Every structure is written in structure tokens, then in C-alpha cells.
XYZ file of N, CA, C and O in Angstrom:
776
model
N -9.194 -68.995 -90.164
C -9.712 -69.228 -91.505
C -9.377 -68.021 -92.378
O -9.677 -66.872 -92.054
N -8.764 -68.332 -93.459
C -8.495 -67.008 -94.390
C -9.802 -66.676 -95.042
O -10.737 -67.395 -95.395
N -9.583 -65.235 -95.109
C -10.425 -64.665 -95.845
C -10.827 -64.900 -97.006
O -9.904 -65.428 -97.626
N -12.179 -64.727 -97.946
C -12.302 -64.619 -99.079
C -11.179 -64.267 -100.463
O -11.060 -64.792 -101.570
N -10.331 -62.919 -99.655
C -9.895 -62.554 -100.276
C -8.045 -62.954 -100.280
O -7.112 -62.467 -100.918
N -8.105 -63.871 -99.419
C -6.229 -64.398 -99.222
C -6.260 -65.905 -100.210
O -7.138 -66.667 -100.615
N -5.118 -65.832 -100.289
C -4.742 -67.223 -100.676
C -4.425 -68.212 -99.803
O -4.624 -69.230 -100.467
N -4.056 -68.544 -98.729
C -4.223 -69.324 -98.081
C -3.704 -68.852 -96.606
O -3.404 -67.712 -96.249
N -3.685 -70.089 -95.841
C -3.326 -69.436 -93.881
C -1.928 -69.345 -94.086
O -1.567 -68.899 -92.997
N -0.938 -69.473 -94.750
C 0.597 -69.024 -94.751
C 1.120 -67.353 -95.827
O 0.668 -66.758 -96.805
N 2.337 -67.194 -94.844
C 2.576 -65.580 -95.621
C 2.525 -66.616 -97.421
O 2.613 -67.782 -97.807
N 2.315 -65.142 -98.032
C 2.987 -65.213 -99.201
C 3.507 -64.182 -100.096
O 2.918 -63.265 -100.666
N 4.816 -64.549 -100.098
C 5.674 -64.024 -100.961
C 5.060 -62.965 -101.927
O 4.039 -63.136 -102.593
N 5.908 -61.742 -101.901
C 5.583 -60.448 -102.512
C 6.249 -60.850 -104.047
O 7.401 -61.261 -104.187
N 5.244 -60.636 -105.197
C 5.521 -60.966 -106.069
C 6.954 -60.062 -106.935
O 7.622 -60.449 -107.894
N 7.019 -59.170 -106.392
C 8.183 -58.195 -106.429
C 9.547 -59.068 -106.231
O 10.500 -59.040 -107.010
N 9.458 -59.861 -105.021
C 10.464 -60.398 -104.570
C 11.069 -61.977 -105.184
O 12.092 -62.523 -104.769
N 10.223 -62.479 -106.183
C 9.923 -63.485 -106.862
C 10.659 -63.543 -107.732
O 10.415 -62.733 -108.626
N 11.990 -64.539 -107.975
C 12.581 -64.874 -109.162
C 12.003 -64.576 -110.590
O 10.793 -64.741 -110.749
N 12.622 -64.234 -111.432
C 12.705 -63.503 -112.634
C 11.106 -64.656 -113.536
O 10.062 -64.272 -114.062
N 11.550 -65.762 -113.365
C 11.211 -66.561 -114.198
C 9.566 -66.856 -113.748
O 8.679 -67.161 -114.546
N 9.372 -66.656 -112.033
C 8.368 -67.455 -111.880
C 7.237 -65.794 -111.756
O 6.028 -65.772 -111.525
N 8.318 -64.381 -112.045
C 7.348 -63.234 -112.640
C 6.788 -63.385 -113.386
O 5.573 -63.198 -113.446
N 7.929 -64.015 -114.705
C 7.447 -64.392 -116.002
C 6.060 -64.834 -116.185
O 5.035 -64.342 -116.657
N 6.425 -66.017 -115.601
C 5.486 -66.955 -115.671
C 3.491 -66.576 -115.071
O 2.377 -66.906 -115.479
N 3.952 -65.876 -114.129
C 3.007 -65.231 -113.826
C 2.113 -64.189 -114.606
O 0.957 -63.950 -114.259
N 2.743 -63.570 -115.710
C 2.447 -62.565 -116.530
C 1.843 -63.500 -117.545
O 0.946 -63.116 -118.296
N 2.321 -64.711 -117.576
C 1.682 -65.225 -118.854
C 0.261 -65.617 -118.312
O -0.792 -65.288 -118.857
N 0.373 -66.377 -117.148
C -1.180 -66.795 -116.241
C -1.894 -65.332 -116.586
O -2.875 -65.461 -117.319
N -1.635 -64.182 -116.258
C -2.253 -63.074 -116.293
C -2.573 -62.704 -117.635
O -3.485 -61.882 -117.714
N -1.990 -63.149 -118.885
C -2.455 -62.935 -120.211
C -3.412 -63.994 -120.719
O -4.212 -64.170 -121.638
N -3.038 -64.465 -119.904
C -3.756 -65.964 -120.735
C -5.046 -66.400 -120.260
O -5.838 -66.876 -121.074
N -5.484 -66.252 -118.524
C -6.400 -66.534 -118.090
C -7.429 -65.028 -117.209
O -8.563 -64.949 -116.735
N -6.427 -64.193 -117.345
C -6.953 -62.501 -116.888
C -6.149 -63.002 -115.311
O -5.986 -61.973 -114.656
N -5.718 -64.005 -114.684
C -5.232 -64.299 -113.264
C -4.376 -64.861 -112.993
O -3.994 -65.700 -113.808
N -3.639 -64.701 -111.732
C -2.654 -65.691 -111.660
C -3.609 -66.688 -110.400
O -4.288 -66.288 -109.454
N -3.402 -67.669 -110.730
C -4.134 -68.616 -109.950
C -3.788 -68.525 -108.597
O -2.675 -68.058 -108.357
N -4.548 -68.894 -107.592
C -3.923 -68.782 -106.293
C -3.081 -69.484 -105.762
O -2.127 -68.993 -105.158
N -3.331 -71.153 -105.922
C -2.476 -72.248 -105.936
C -1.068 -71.663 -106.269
O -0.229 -71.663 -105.368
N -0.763 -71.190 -107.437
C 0.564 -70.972 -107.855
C 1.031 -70.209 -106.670
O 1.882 -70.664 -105.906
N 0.387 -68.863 -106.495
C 0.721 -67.579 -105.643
C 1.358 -68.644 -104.370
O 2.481 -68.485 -103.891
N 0.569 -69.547 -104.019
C 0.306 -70.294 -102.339
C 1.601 -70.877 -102.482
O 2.256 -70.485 -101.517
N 2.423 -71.755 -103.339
C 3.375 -72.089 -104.185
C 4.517 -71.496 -104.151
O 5.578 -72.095 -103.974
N 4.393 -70.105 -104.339
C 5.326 -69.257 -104.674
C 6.025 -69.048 -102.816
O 6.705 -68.065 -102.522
N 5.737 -69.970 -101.962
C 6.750 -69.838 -100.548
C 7.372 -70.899 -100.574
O 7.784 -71.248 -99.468
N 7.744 -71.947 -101.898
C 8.573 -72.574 -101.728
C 8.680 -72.632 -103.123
O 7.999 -73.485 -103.693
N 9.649 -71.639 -104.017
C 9.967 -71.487 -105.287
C 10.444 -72.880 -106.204
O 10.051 -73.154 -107.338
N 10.988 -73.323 -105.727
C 11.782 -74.923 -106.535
C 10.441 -75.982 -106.518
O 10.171 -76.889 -107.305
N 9.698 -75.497 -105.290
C 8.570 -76.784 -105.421
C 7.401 -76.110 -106.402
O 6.490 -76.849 -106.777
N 7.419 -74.640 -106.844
C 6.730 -74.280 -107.599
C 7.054 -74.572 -108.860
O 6.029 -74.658 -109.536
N 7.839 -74.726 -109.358
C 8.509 -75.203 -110.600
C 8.294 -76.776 -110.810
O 8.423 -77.227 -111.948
N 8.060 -77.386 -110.040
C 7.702 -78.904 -109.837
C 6.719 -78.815 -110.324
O 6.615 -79.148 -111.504
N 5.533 -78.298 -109.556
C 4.307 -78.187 -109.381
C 3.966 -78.085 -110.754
O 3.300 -78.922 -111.363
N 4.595 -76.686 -111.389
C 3.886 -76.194 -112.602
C 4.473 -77.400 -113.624
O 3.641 -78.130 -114.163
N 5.294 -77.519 -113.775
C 5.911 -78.868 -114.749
C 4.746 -79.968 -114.709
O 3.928 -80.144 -115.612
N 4.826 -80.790 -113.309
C 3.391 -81.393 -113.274
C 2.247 -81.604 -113.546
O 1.592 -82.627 -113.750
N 2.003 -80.389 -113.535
C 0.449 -79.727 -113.813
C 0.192 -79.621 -115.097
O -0.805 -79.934 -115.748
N 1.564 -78.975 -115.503
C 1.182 -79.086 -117.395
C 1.382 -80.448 -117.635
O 0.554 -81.054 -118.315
N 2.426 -81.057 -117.145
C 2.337 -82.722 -117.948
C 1.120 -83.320 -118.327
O 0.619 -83.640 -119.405
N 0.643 -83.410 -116.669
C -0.737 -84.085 -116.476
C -2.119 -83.422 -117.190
O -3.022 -84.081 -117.705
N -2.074 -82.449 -117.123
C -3.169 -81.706 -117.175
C -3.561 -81.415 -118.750
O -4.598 -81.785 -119.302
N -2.207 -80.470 -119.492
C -2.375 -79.752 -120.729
C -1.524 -80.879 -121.923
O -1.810 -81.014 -123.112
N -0.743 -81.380 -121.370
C -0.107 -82.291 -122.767
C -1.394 -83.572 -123.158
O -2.325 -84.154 -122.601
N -0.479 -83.495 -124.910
C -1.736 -84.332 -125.300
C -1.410 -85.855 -124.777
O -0.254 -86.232 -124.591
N -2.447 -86.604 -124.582
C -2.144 -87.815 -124.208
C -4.104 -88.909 -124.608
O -5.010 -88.730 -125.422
N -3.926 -89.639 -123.806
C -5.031 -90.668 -124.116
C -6.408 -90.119 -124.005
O -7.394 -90.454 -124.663
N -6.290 -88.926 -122.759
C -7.540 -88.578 -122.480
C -7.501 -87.559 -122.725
O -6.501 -86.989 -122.290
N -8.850 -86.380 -123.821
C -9.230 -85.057 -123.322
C -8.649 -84.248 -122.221
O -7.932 -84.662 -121.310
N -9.052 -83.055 -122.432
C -8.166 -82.183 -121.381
C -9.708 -81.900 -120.742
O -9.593 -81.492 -119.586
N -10.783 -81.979 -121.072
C -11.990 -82.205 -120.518
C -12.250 -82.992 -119.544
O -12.471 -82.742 -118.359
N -12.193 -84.483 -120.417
C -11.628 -85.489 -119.473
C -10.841 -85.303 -118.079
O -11.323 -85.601 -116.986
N -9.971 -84.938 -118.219
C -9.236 -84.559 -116.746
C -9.241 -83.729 -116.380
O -8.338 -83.572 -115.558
N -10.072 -82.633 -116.582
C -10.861 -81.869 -115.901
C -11.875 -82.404 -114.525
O -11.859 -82.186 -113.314
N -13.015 -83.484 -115.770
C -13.895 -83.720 -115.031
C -13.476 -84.938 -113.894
O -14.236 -85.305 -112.997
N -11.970 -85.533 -114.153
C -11.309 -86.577 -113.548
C -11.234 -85.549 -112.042
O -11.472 -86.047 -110.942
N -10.895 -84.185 -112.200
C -10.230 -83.529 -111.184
C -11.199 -82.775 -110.052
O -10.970 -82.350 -108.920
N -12.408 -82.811 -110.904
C -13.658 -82.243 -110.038
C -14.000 -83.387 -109.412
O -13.623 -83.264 -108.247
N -14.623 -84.652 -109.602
C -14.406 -85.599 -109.209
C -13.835 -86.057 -107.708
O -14.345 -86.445 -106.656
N -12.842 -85.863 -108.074
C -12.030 -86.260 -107.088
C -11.965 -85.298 -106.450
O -11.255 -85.894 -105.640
N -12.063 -83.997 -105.887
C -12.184 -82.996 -105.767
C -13.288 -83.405 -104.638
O -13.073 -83.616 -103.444
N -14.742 -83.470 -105.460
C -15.765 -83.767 -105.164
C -15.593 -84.662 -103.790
O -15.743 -84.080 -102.716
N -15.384 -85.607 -103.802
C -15.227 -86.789 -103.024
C -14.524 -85.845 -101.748
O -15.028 -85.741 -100.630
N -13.273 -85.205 -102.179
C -12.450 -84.954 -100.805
C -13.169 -83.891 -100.483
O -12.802 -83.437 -99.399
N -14.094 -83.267 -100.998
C -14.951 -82.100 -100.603
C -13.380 -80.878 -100.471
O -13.073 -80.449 -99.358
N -12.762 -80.571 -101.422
C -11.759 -79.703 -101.865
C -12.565 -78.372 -102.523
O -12.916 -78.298 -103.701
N -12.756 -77.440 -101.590
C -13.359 -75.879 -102.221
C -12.525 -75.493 -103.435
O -13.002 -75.285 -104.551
N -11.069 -75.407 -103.073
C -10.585 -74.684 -103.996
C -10.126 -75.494 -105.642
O -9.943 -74.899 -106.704
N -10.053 -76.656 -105.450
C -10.036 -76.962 -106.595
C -11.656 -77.928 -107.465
O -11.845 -78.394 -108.588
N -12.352 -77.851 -106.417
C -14.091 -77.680 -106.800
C -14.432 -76.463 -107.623
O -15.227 -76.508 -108.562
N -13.702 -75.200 -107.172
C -14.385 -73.938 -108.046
C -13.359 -73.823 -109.088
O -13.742 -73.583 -110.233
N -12.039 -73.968 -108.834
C -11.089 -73.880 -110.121
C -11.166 -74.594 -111.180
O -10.797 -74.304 -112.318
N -11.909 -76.041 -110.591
C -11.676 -77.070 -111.696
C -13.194 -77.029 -112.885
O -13.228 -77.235 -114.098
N -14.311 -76.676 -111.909
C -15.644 -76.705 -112.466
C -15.366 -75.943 -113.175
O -15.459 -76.505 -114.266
N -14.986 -74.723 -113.362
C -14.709 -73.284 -113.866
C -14.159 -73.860 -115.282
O -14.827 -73.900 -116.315
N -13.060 -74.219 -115.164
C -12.388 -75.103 -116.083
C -13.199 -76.496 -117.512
O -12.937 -76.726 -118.692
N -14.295 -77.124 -116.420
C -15.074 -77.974 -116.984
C -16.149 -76.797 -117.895
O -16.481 -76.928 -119.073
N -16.439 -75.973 -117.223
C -17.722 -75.106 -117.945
C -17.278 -74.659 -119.096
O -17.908 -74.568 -120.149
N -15.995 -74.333 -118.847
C -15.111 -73.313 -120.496
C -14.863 -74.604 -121.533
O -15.025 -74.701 -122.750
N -14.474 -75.398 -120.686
C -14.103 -76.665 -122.052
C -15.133 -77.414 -122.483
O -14.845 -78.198 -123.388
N -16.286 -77.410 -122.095
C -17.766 -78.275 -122.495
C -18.156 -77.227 -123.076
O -18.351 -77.496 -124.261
N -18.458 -75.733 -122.756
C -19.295 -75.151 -123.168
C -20.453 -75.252 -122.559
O -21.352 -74.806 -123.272
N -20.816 -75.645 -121.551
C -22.040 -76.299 -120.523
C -22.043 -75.657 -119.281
O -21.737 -76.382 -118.334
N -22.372 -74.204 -118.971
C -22.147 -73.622 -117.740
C -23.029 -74.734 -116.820
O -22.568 -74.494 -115.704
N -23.769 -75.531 -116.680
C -24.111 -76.431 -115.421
C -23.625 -77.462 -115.496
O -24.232 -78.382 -114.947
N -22.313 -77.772 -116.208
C -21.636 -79.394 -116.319
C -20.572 -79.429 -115.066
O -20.090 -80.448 -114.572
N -20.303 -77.945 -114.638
C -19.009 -78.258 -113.458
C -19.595 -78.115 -112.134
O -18.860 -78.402 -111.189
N -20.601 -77.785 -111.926
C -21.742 -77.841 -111.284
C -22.095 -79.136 -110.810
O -21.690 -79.430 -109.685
N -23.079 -80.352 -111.731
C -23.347 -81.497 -111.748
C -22.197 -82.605 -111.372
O -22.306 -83.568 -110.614
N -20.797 -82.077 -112.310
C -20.071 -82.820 -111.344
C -19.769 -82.868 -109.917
O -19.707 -83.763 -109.073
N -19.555 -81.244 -109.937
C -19.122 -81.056 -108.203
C -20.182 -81.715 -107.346
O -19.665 -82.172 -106.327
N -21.316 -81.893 -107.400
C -21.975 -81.699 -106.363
C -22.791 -83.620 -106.901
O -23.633 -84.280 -106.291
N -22.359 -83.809 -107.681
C -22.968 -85.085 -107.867
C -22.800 -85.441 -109.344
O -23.267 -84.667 -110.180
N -22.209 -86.483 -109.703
C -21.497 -86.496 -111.238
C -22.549 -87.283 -111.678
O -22.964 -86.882 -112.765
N -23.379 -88.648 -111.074
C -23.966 -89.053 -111.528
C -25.038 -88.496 -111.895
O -25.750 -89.381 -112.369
N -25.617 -87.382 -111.944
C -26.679 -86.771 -112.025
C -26.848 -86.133 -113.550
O -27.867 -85.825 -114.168
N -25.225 -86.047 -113.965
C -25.026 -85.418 -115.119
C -25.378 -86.535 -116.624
O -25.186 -87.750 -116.682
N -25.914 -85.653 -117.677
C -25.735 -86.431 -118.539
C -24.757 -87.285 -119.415
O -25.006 -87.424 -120.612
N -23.951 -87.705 -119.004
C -22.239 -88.421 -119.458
C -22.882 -89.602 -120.051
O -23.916 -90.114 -119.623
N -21.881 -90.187 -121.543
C -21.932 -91.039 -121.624
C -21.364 -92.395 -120.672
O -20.624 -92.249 -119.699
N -21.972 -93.996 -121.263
C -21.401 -94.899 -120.204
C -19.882 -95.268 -120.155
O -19.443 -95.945 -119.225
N -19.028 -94.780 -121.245
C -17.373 -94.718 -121.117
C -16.925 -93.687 -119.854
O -16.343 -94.036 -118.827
N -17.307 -92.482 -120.169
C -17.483 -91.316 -118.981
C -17.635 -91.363 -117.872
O -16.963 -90.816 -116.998
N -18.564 -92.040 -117.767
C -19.731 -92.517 -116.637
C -17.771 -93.446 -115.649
O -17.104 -93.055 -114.692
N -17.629 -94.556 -116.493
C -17.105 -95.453 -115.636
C -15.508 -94.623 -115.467
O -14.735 -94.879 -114.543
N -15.253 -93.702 -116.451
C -13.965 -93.063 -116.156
C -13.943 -92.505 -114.210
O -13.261 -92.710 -113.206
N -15.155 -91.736 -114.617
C -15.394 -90.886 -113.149
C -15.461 -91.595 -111.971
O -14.919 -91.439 -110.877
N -16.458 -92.643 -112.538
C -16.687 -93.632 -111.295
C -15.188 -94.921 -110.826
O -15.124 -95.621 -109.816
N -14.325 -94.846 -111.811
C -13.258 -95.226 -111.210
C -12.337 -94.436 -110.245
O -11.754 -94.870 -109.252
N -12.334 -92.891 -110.872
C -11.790 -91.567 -110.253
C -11.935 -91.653 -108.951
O -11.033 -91.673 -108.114
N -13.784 -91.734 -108.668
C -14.138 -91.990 -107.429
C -13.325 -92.877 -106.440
O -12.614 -92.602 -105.473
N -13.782 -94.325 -107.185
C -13.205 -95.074 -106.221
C -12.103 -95.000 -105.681
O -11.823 -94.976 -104.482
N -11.082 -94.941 -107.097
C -9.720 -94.749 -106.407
C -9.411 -93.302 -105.551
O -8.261 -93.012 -105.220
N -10.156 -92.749 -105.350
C -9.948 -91.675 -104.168
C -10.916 -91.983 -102.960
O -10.873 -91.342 -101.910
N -11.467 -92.636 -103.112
C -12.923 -92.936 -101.554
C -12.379 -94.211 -101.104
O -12.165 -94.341 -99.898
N -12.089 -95.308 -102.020
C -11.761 -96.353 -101.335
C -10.492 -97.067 -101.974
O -10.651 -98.253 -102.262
N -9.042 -96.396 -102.274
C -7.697 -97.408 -103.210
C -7.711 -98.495 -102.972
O -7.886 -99.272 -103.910
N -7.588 -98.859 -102.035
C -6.968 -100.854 -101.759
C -8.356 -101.353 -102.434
O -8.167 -102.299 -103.199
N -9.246 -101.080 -102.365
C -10.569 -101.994 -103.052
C -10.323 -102.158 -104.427
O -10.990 -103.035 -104.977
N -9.540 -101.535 -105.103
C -8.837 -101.431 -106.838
C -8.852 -102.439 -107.160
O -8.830 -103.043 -106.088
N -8.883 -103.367 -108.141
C -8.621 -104.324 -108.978
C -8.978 -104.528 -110.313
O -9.470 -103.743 -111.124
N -8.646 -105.742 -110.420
C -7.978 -106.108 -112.004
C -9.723 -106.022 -112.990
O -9.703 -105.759 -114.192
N -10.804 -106.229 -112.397
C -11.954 -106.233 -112.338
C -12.393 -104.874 -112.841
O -12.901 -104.685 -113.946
N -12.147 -103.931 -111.915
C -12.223 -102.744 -112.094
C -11.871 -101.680 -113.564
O -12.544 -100.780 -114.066
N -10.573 -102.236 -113.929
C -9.790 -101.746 -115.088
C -10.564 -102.529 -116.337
O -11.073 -102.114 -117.378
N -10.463 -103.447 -115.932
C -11.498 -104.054 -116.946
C -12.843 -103.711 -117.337
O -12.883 -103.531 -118.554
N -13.667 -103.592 -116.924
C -14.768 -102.802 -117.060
C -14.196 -101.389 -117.678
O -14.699 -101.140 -118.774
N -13.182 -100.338 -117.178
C -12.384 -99.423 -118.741
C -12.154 -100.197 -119.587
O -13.179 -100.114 -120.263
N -11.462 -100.995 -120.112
C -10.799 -101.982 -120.939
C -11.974 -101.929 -121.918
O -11.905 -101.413 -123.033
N -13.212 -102.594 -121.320
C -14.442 -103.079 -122.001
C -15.064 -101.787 -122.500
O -15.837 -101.838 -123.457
N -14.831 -100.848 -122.025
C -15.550 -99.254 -122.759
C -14.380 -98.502 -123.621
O -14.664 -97.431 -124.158
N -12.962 -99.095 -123.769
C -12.081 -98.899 -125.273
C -11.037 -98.055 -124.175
O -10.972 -96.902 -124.604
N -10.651 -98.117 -123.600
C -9.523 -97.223 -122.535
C -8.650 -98.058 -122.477
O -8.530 -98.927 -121.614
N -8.088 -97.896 -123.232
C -6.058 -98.121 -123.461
C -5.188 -98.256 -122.043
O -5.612 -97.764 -120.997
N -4.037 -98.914 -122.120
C -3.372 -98.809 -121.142
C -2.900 -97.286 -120.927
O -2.712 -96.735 -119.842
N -2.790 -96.876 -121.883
C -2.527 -95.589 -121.916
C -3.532 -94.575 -121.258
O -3.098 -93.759 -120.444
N -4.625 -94.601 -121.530
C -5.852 -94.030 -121.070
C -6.069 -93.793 -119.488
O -6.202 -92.744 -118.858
N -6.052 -95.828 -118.858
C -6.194 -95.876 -117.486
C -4.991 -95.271 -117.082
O -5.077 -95.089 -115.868
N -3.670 -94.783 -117.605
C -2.295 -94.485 -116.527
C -2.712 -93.210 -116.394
O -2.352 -92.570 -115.406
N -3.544 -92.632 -117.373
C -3.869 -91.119 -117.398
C -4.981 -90.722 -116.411
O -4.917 -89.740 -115.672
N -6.108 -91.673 -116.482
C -6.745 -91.747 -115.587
C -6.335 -91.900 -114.016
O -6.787 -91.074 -113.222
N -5.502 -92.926 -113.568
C -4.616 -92.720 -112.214
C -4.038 -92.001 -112.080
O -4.349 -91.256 -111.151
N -2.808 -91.668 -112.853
C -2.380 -90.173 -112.616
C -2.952 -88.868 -112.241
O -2.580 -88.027 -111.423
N -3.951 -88.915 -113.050
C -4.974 -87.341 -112.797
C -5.257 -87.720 -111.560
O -4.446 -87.290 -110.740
N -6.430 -88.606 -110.966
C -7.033 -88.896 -109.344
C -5.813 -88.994 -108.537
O -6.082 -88.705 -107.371
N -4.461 -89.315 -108.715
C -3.949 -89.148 -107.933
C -2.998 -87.966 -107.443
O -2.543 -87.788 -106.313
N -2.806 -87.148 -108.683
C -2.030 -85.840 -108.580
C -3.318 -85.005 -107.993
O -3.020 -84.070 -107.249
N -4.905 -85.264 -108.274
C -5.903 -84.373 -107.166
C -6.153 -84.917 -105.904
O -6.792 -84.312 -105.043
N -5.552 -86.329 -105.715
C -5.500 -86.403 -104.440
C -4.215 -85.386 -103.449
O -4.147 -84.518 -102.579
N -3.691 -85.915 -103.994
C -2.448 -84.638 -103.497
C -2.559 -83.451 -103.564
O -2.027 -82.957 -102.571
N -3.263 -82.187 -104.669
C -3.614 -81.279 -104.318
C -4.305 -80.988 -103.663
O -4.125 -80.046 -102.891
N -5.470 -81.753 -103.718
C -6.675 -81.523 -102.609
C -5.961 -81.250 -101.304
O -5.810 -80.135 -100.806
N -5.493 -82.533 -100.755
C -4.607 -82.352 -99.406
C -3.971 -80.912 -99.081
O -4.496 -80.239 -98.194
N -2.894 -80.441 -99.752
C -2.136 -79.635 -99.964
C -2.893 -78.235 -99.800
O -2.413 -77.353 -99.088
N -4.286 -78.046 -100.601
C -5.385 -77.079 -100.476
C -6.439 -77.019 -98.901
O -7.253 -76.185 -98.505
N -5.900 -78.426 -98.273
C -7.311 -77.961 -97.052
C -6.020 -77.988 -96.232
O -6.011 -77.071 -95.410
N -4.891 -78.782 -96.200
C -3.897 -78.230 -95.021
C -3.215 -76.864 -95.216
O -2.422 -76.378 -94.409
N -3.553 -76.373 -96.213
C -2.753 -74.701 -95.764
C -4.218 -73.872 -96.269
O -3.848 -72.709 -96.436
N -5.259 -73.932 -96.489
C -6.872 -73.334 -96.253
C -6.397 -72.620 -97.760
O -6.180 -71.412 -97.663
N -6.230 -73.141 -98.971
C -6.362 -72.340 -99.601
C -7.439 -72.097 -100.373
O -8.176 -73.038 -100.669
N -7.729 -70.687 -100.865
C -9.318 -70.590 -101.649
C -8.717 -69.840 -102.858
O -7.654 -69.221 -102.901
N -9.888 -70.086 -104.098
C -9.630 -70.100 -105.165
C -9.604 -68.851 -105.511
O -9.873 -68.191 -104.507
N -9.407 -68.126 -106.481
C -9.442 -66.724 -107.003
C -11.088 -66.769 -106.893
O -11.688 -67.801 -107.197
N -11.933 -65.331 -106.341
C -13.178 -65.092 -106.670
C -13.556 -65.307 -107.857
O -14.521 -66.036 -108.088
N -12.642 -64.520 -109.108
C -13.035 -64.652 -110.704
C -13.110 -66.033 -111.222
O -13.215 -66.074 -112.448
N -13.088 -66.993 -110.715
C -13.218 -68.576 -111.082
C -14.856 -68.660 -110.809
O -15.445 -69.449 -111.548
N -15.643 -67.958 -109.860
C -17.445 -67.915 -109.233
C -17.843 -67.480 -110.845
O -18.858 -67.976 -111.334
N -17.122 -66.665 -111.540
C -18.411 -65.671 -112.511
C -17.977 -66.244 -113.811
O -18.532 -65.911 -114.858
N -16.640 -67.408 -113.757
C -16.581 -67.408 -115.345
C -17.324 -68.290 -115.741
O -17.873 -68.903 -114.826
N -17.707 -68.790 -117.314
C -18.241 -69.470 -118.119
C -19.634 -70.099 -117.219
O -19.996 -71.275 -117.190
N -20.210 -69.029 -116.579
C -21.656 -69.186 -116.544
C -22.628 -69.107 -117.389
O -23.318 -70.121 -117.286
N -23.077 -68.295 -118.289
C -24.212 -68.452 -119.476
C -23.070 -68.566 -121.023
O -21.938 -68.212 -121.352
N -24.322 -69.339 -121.640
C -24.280 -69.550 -122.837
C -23.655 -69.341 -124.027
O -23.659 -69.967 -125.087
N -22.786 -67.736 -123.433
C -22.985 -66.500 -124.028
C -21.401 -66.271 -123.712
O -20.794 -65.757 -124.651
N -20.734 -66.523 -122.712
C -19.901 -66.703 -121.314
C -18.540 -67.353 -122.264
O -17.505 -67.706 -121.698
């Protein structure tokens, strides 16, 4: 089991030794968020798939599209949630707290979404998230519908599958090589103030 303080059970690459671009890139994580995420670092032992990764990640994650970047946030804790995923449970909540402004909203999701105050559009976003990560083949036309009926676009639900399914795949990816999140993801956007 890696330590608190590693990024995951495989070597990783001395950032010294790291193509020009994915230094770069790293310096900007480090301006932009005070860190370079660990995921990336964990990443950085197979350089071309890190460049995937990050392309991905911004597609899904940061471009504008149908849903909030909140939204797929809380799509990613979620699902997260379900696979019981540490490291992207503390990265992603971390994430939910800064973009709500709600240091106990990434919290309530992780550990139980229904508990949180969400509206009923919200409510059924997550609870589709769920399903399609606890149980896929049970999916149907039924299902989407009930989004449909709370104003979620075709556009909306592809965003919605996409997100649960690009955290199904990270999740995986995070408990088969043990990776854990940066410590500084525990202390951010906890109070009010934060």
C-alpha cells in the first residue's frame, strides 16, 4: 500500500526527465491550482497516454457544454462514490466545495448524495450517474426520460454518460495502481471564508 505521501504503487518518472511540454504543463497545474495533481504525476509513466488523458479531461470536464462544470463535478463524486474511489472522492469533492461555495456539499455527495439538498433535476442527474455505474444493462429508454421530463437535452444526457463513464474508468485506473490524492485537496475550500 503506498504511502500517504506517494502517488501511486508504480515508479514515477522524475519530473526532470519529462518532455518539455508535459513540464510545461505541469507549471501551469502549479500556477493555477498551487499543485500538480497526482493522477497526472501517476500518468506521467506513460507520456502519450498522458496527453490523452489531459485532452480528455479538459474536453469532458472544463469545455462549455450542456451541463455546469459543477454539474460534472458532482456527476464525478458520484460515481466515485458508488466505486468507493479515495482518490478521486477527495479530488473531486475538493473541486465540488470550490465551485458551490458549500464546504459540506462534496462531503454529502461523497458519502451519500441523497442526503444533500439538490434540486429534483439534480437529484435525477446523480441518480442516473448512479445507476449507470452500480447497475448499466438495467439503462433504458424509461430512464432518460424521466431527464427528458426535468428539461435535459440530448445534449445534456451525452454529457451526463460521458462524465459517469470517463469516472468509471478513472476510478478503475486509481484503485488498480493505489493511487492517492495530493494531501492539499483534505484542507481546501473548507470554511466559508476558504
Amino acid at each position: 500500500m503506498p504511502s500517504r505521501d506517494s502517488v501511486h504503487a508504480l515508479p514515477v518518472p522524475d519530473e526532470d526527465d519529462l518532455d518539455p511540454d508535459i513540464r510545461k504543463y505541469f507549471n501551469i497545474c502549479r500556477d493555477k491550482l498551487g499543485l500538480v495533481p497526482n493522477v497526472l504525476k501517476a500518468y506521467s509513466f506513460r507520456p502519450e497516454r498522458l496527453r490523452r488523458f489531459i485532452d480528455s479531461y479538459n474536453e469532458i470536464m472544463l469545455s462549455d457544454g450542456a451541463l455546469t462544470k459543477l454539474e460534472r463535478e458532482m456527476i464525478a463524486v458520484v460515481v466515485s462514490s458508488c466505486n468507493r474511489c479515495y482518490y478521486c472522492l477527495v479530488a473531486h469533492g475538493q473541486q465540488v466545495r470550490a465551485l458551490s461555495g458549500d464546504p459540506e456539499l462534496g462531503e454529502m455527495i461523497a458519502l451519500n448524495y441523497r442526503v444533500a439538498d439538490l434540486d429534483e433535476r439534480t437529484m435525477a442527474m446523480l441518480d442516473y450517474a448512479w445507476a449507470l455505474t452500480e447497475a448499466p444493462n438495467d439503462i433504458d429508454a424509461e430512464d432518460r426520460e424521466v431527464l427528458m421530463d426535468l428539461g435535459f437535452d440530448a445534449n445534456a444526457i451525452w454529457e451526463i454518460v460521458e462524465t459517469a463513464a470517463f469516472f468509471n474508468y478513472t476510478n478503475r485506473m486509481a484503485h488498480g495502481l493505489e493511487m492517492m490524492p495530493n494531501s492539499a485537496y483534505h484542507r481546501m475550500n473548507r470554511s466559508d471564508d476558504a
